[in-house]
């Protein structure tokens, strides 16, 4: 059951909207007539996103938001309601990485990644879903990753775990929310040219896994894909269509798929 949403006149609030995918999506949503509240941990970046939208003729506000704090998300909700009188689209778009061999990653690294990548969505659900449910209309976008679909990233296990969880949470949310008139999109990008390198903590020395060779895309491409998905009520958005073939291959014979990945890794390290 797809739940399309007319973006003209809708209000969208986004976290992680100060750069990269978040900023590009905010701009794409605004181009379709949505009013935007752009939030980011960096207040200056959030303000810059809002300024870009306003310069293009759109309506936008901004707010500094730390997604590890439920009170900040409540402030984001309230800012959207105060400024535009409604909320229709919520995009959860914060992601950090901890990289290193599995045996070198401390529990604290796991806790930080899971708190920001996964529990931020739990906080968002508490803050925004009651409003969307009350109005019986809206859309939720959760940013996962190709690493949430394909578990090749043994050098970033907390990230893989969090993004797999985001995919599962999003699918379960779609089952719950679609009959209530609320759509869900799970964004699983592959390589995107962003500043995510700023969000990486490195522990020990790691051998990089053999990753699928997907082309890099610009954030603007992803922003358009997300805006299209919200308008159409599409659940899964990927930036590399070949992921579907790999998912089918894995589902057909998981043992053979994993063994092929192991063999390929052995050849790479050899």
Short mmCIF file of C-alpha atoms in Angstrom, two decimals:
data_model
loop_
_atom_site.label_atom_id
_atom_site.label_comp_id
_atom_site.label_asym_id
_atom_site.label_seq_id
_atom_site.Cartn_x
_atom_site.Cartn_y
_atom_site.Cartn_z
CA UNK A 1 0.00 0.00 0.00
CA UNK A 2 1.70 3.18 -1.19
CA UNK A 3 0.83 6.50 0.43
CA UNK A 4 1.54 9.37 -1.98
CA UNK A 5 1.91 12.87 -0.59
CA UNK A 6 1.38 16.16 -2.37
CA UNK A 7 4.36 18.29 -1.35
CA UNK A 8 2.88 21.60 -2.47
CA UNK A 9 2.10 23.45 0.74
CA UNK A 10 3.41 20.66 2.97
CA UNK A 11 5.89 21.27 5.79
CA UNK A 12 9.04 19.16 6.05
CA UNK A 13 11.45 19.02 8.98
CA UNK A 14 14.85 17.46 8.42
CA UNK A 15 17.75 16.56 10.67
CA UNK A 16 21.28 16.59 9.31
CA UNK A 17 20.12 19.16 6.76
CA UNK A 18 23.19 21.38 6.95
CA UNK A 19 25.02 19.63 4.14
CA UNK A 20 25.08 16.63 1.82
CA UNK A 21 21.99 14.50 1.40
CA UNK A 22 19.99 16.42 3.99
CA UNK A 23 20.58 19.80 2.36
CA UNK A 24 19.97 18.44 -1.14
CA UNK A 25 16.72 16.82 -0.05
CA UNK A 26 15.54 19.99 1.67
CA UNK A 27 16.16 21.93 -1.55
CA UNK A 28 14.39 19.31 -3.68
CA UNK A 29 11.36 19.23 -1.37
CA UNK A 30 11.21 23.03 -1.39
CA UNK A 31 11.32 23.06 -5.19
CA UNK A 32 8.11 21.02 -5.11
CA UNK A 33 6.40 23.57 -2.89
CA UNK A 34 7.21 22.29 0.60
CA UNK A 35 8.05 24.66 3.44
CA UNK A 36 11.22 23.55 5.20
CA UNK A 37 12.67 23.58 8.69
CA UNK A 38 16.31 22.60 8.24
CA UNK A 39 18.12 21.41 11.34
CA UNK A 40 21.70 20.42 11.98
CA UNK A 41 24.10 20.14 14.89
CA UNK A 42 25.94 23.03 13.22
CA UNK A 43 23.60 26.02 13.43
CA UNK A 44 25.47 27.90 10.71
CA UNK A 45 25.07 25.09 8.21
CA UNK A 46 21.35 24.78 8.95
CA UNK A 47 20.95 28.52 8.43
CA UNK A 48 22.84 28.33 5.14
CA UNK A 49 20.47 25.64 3.88
CA UNK A 50 17.47 27.78 4.79
CA UNK A 51 19.07 30.78 3.07
CA UNK A 52 19.62 28.80 -0.13
CA UNK A 53 15.95 27.79 -0.17
CA UNK A 54 14.79 31.33 0.51
CA UNK A 55 17.05 32.68 -2.25
CA UNK A 56 15.36 30.28 -4.67
CA UNK A 57 11.94 31.59 -3.70
CA UNK A 58 11.01 28.99 -1.09
CA UNK A 59 10.06 29.25 2.55
CA UNK A 60 12.42 27.87 5.16
CA UNK A 61 13.40 28.12 8.79
CA UNK A 62 16.37 26.61 10.60
CA UNK A 63 17.34 25.31 14.01
CA UNK A 64 20.35 23.80 15.74
CA UNK A 65 19.42 20.26 16.78
CA UNK A 66 21.35 17.54 18.58
CA UNK A 67 19.48 14.31 17.78
CA UNK A 68 20.82 12.68 20.94
CA UNK A 69 18.51 15.02 22.87
CA UNK A 70 14.77 14.47 22.69
CA UNK A 71 14.18 18.05 23.83
CA UNK A 72 15.96 19.32 20.70
CA UNK A 73 13.65 17.26 18.50
CA UNK A 74 10.68 18.62 20.41
CA UNK A 75 11.97 22.11 19.70
CA UNK A 76 12.21 21.20 16.00
CA UNK A 77 8.60 20.00 16.02
CA UNK A 78 7.46 23.16 17.76
CA UNK A 79 9.42 25.40 15.38
CA UNK A 80 7.69 23.77 12.40
CA UNK A 81 4.25 24.17 13.93
CA UNK A 82 4.86 27.75 15.04
CA UNK A 83 6.31 28.83 11.69
CA UNK A 84 4.07 26.94 9.27
CA UNK A 85 1.15 25.60 11.31
CA UNK A 86 1.55 21.98 10.26
CA UNK A 87 4.00 19.09 9.88
CA UNK A 88 3.85 16.62 7.02
CA UNK A 89 7.30 15.19 6.31
CA UNK A 90 9.93 14.12 8.85
CA UNK A 91 13.37 13.12 7.58
CA UNK A 92 15.76 11.44 10.01
CA UNK A 93 19.12 11.92 8.36
CA UNK A 94 21.97 11.79 10.87
CA UNK A 95 24.78 9.27 10.51
CA UNK A 96 28.21 8.73 12.09
CA UNK A 97 30.79 5.98 11.67
CA UNK A 98 33.26 4.18 13.91
CA UNK A 99 35.84 2.31 11.87
CA UNK A 100 38.42 -0.32 12.75
CA UNK A 101 38.77 -4.08 13.12
CA UNK A 102 35.95 -5.62 15.18
CA UNK A 103 38.30 -6.56 18.00
CA UNK A 104 39.48 -2.94 18.35
CA UNK A 105 36.12 -1.17 18.56
CA UNK A 106 35.33 -0.17 22.16
CA UNK A 107 31.81 -0.35 23.53
CA UNK A 108 31.77 3.42 23.69
CA UNK A 109 32.14 3.58 19.91
CA UNK A 110 29.20 1.22 19.49
CA UNK A 111 27.12 3.25 21.91
CA UNK A 112 27.76 6.54 20.11
CA UNK A 113 26.94 5.16 16.67
CA UNK A 114 23.80 3.38 17.82
CA UNK A 115 22.66 6.41 19.79
CA UNK A 116 22.97 8.81 16.87
CA UNK A 117 22.11 6.53 13.95
CA UNK A 118 19.33 4.44 15.50
CA UNK A 119 18.05 5.80 18.78
CA UNK A 120 17.67 9.22 17.17
CA UNK A 121 14.89 7.62 15.13
CA UNK A 122 13.30 6.24 18.29
CA UNK A 123 13.33 9.76 19.73
CA UNK A 124 11.92 11.13 16.50
CA UNK A 125 9.09 8.59 16.59
CA UNK A 126 8.15 9.72 20.09
CA UNK A 127 8.17 13.37 19.10
CA UNK A 128 6.66 13.40 15.60
CA UNK A 129 4.51 10.30 15.14
CA UNK A 130 1.74 11.39 17.55
CA UNK A 131 1.24 14.53 15.44
CA UNK A 132 1.26 12.66 12.12
CA UNK A 133 -1.11 10.02 13.49
CA UNK A 134 -3.50 12.66 14.80
CA UNK A 135 -3.77 14.31 11.40
CA UNK A 136 -3.85 10.98 9.54
CA UNK A 137 -1.43 12.17 6.91
CA UNK A 138 2.29 12.53 6.43
CA UNK A 139 5.53 10.85 5.49
CA UNK A 140 8.63 9.65 7.33
CA UNK A 141 12.02 9.32 5.62
CA UNK A 142 14.75 7.36 7.40
CA UNK A 143 18.26 7.46 5.96
CA UNK A 144 19.95 4.08 6.11
CA UNK A 145 22.70 2.99 3.70
CA UNK A 146 23.67 0.33 1.20
CA UNK A 147 25.52 -1.01 4.26
CA UNK A 148 22.07 -1.56 5.76
CA UNK A 149 21.20 -3.91 2.91
CA UNK A 150 24.55 -5.60 2.22
CA UNK A 151 26.72 -6.51 5.22
CA UNK A 152 30.15 -6.25 3.64
CA UNK A 153 31.44 -3.55 5.98
CA UNK A 154 33.29 -5.56 8.63
CA UNK A 155 35.55 -2.55 9.18
CA UNK A 156 32.55 -0.48 10.39
CA UNK A 157 30.44 -2.94 12.33
CA UNK A 158 28.56 -0.42 14.50
CA UNK A 159 27.53 1.46 11.37
CA UNK A 160 26.44 -1.75 9.63
CA UNK A 161 24.45 -2.80 12.69
CA UNK A 162 22.76 0.58 13.02
CA UNK A 163 21.88 0.85 9.35
CA UNK A 164 20.53 -2.70 9.16
CA UNK A 165 18.39 -1.80 12.15
CA UNK A 166 17.16 1.34 10.39
CA UNK A 167 16.02 -0.76 7.42
CA UNK A 168 14.14 -3.16 9.70
CA UNK A 169 12.61 -0.38 11.75
CA UNK A 170 11.52 1.44 8.60
CA UNK A 171 9.89 -1.63 7.10
CA UNK A 172 8.03 -2.34 10.33
CA UNK A 173 6.96 1.31 10.55
CA UNK A 174 5.60 1.12 7.01
CA UNK A 175 3.43 -1.85 8.01
CA UNK A 176 2.09 0.15 10.95
CA UNK A 177 1.74 3.59 9.40
CA UNK A 178 0.54 2.96 5.83
CA UNK A 179 -2.97 1.85 6.89
CA UNK A 180 -3.13 5.09 8.91
CA UNK A 181 -2.36 7.28 5.90
CA UNK A 182 1.33 7.86 6.60
CA UNK A 183 4.03 6.84 4.14
CA UNK A 184 7.54 5.65 4.95
CA UNK A 185 10.64 5.85 2.78
CA UNK A 186 13.91 4.10 3.61
CA UNK A 187 16.85 5.70 1.83
CA UNK A 188 19.80 3.35 1.23
CA UNK A 189 22.43 5.29 -0.70
CA UNK A 190 25.72 3.86 -1.89
CA UNK A 191 28.60 6.24 -2.51
CA UNK A 192 27.49 9.85 -2.25
CA UNK A 193 29.82 12.85 -2.33
CA UNK A 194 29.22 14.32 1.14
CA UNK A 195 31.21 15.44 4.16
CA UNK A 196 30.56 12.23 6.13
CA UNK A 197 34.33 11.89 6.55
CA UNK A 198 33.95 14.53 9.27
CA UNK A 199 31.83 12.04 11.23
CA UNK A 200 34.28 9.10 11.27
CA UNK A 201 36.17 7.90 14.35
CA UNK A 202 38.98 5.39 13.64
CA UNK A 203 40.24 2.71 16.01
CA UNK A 204 43.26 0.51 15.34
CA UNK A 205 44.23 -0.55 11.83
CA UNK A 206 41.75 -2.23 9.55
CA UNK A 207 41.73 -4.06 6.26
CA UNK A 208 39.00 -2.52 4.15
CA UNK A 209 36.38 -4.99 2.96
CA UNK A 210 35.79 -5.71 -0.68
CA UNK A 211 32.83 -3.44 -1.31
CA UNK A 212 30.44 -3.39 -4.28
CA UNK A 213 31.73 -1.05 -6.95
CA UNK A 214 28.87 1.41 -7.19
CA UNK A 215 29.35 4.78 -8.87
CA UNK A 216 29.53 7.90 -6.73
CA UNK A 217 26.61 10.28 -7.11
CA UNK A 218 26.09 13.89 -6.16
CA UNK A 219 23.82 14.74 -3.21
CA UNK A 220 21.48 16.58 -5.57
CA UNK A 221 20.69 13.28 -7.32
CA UNK A 222 19.75 11.72 -4.00
CA UNK A 223 17.64 14.71 -3.01
CA UNK A 224 15.58 14.34 -6.17
CA UNK A 225 15.16 10.60 -5.58
CA UNK A 226 13.86 11.23 -2.06
CA UNK A 227 11.46 13.96 -3.16
CA UNK A 228 10.13 11.69 -5.89
CA UNK A 229 9.72 8.86 -3.37
CA UNK A 230 7.78 11.02 -0.92
CA UNK A 231 5.50 12.25 -3.70
CA UNK A 232 4.87 8.71 -4.98
CA UNK A 233 4.83 6.92 -1.63
CA UNK A 234 7.81 4.71 -2.52
CA UNK A 235 9.38 2.71 0.31
CA UNK A 236 12.92 1.78 -0.78
CA UNK A 237 15.26 4.24 -2.46
CA UNK A 238 18.72 3.18 -3.63
CA UNK A 239 21.27 5.09 -5.65
CA UNK A 240 22.71 1.97 -7.33
CA UNK A 241 20.00 -0.15 -9.02
CA UNK A 242 22.40 -3.13 -9.19
CA UNK A 243 21.86 -3.58 -5.45
CA UNK A 244 18.59 -5.31 -6.32
CA UNK A 245 20.50 -7.99 -8.27
CA UNK A 246 22.85 -8.56 -5.36
CA UNK A 247 19.97 -8.84 -2.92
CA UNK A 248 18.33 -11.44 -5.15
CA UNK A 249 21.60 -13.36 -5.38
CA UNK A 250 21.98 -13.41 -1.61
CA UNK A 251 18.37 -14.43 -1.04
CA UNK A 252 18.60 -17.28 -3.55
CA UNK A 253 21.61 -18.94 -1.88
CA UNK A 254 22.93 -17.17 1.25
CA UNK A 255 25.70 -19.72 1.80
CA UNK A 256 27.07 -19.44 -1.72
CA UNK A 257 26.79 -15.66 -1.64
CA UNK A 258 28.75 -15.36 1.62
CA UNK A 259 31.38 -17.85 0.46
CA UNK A 260 31.89 -15.89 -2.74
CA UNK A 261 32.37 -12.73 -0.70
CA UNK A 262 34.90 -14.51 1.54
CA UNK A 263 36.79 -15.89 -1.45
CA UNK A 264 36.84 -12.46 -3.06
CA UNK A 265 38.19 -10.92 0.13
CA UNK A 266 40.92 -13.58 0.36
CA UNK A 267 42.00 -12.77 -3.19
CA UNK A 268 42.04 -9.06 -2.42
CA UNK A 269 44.20 -9.49 0.69
CA UNK A 270 46.42 -12.00 -1.05
#
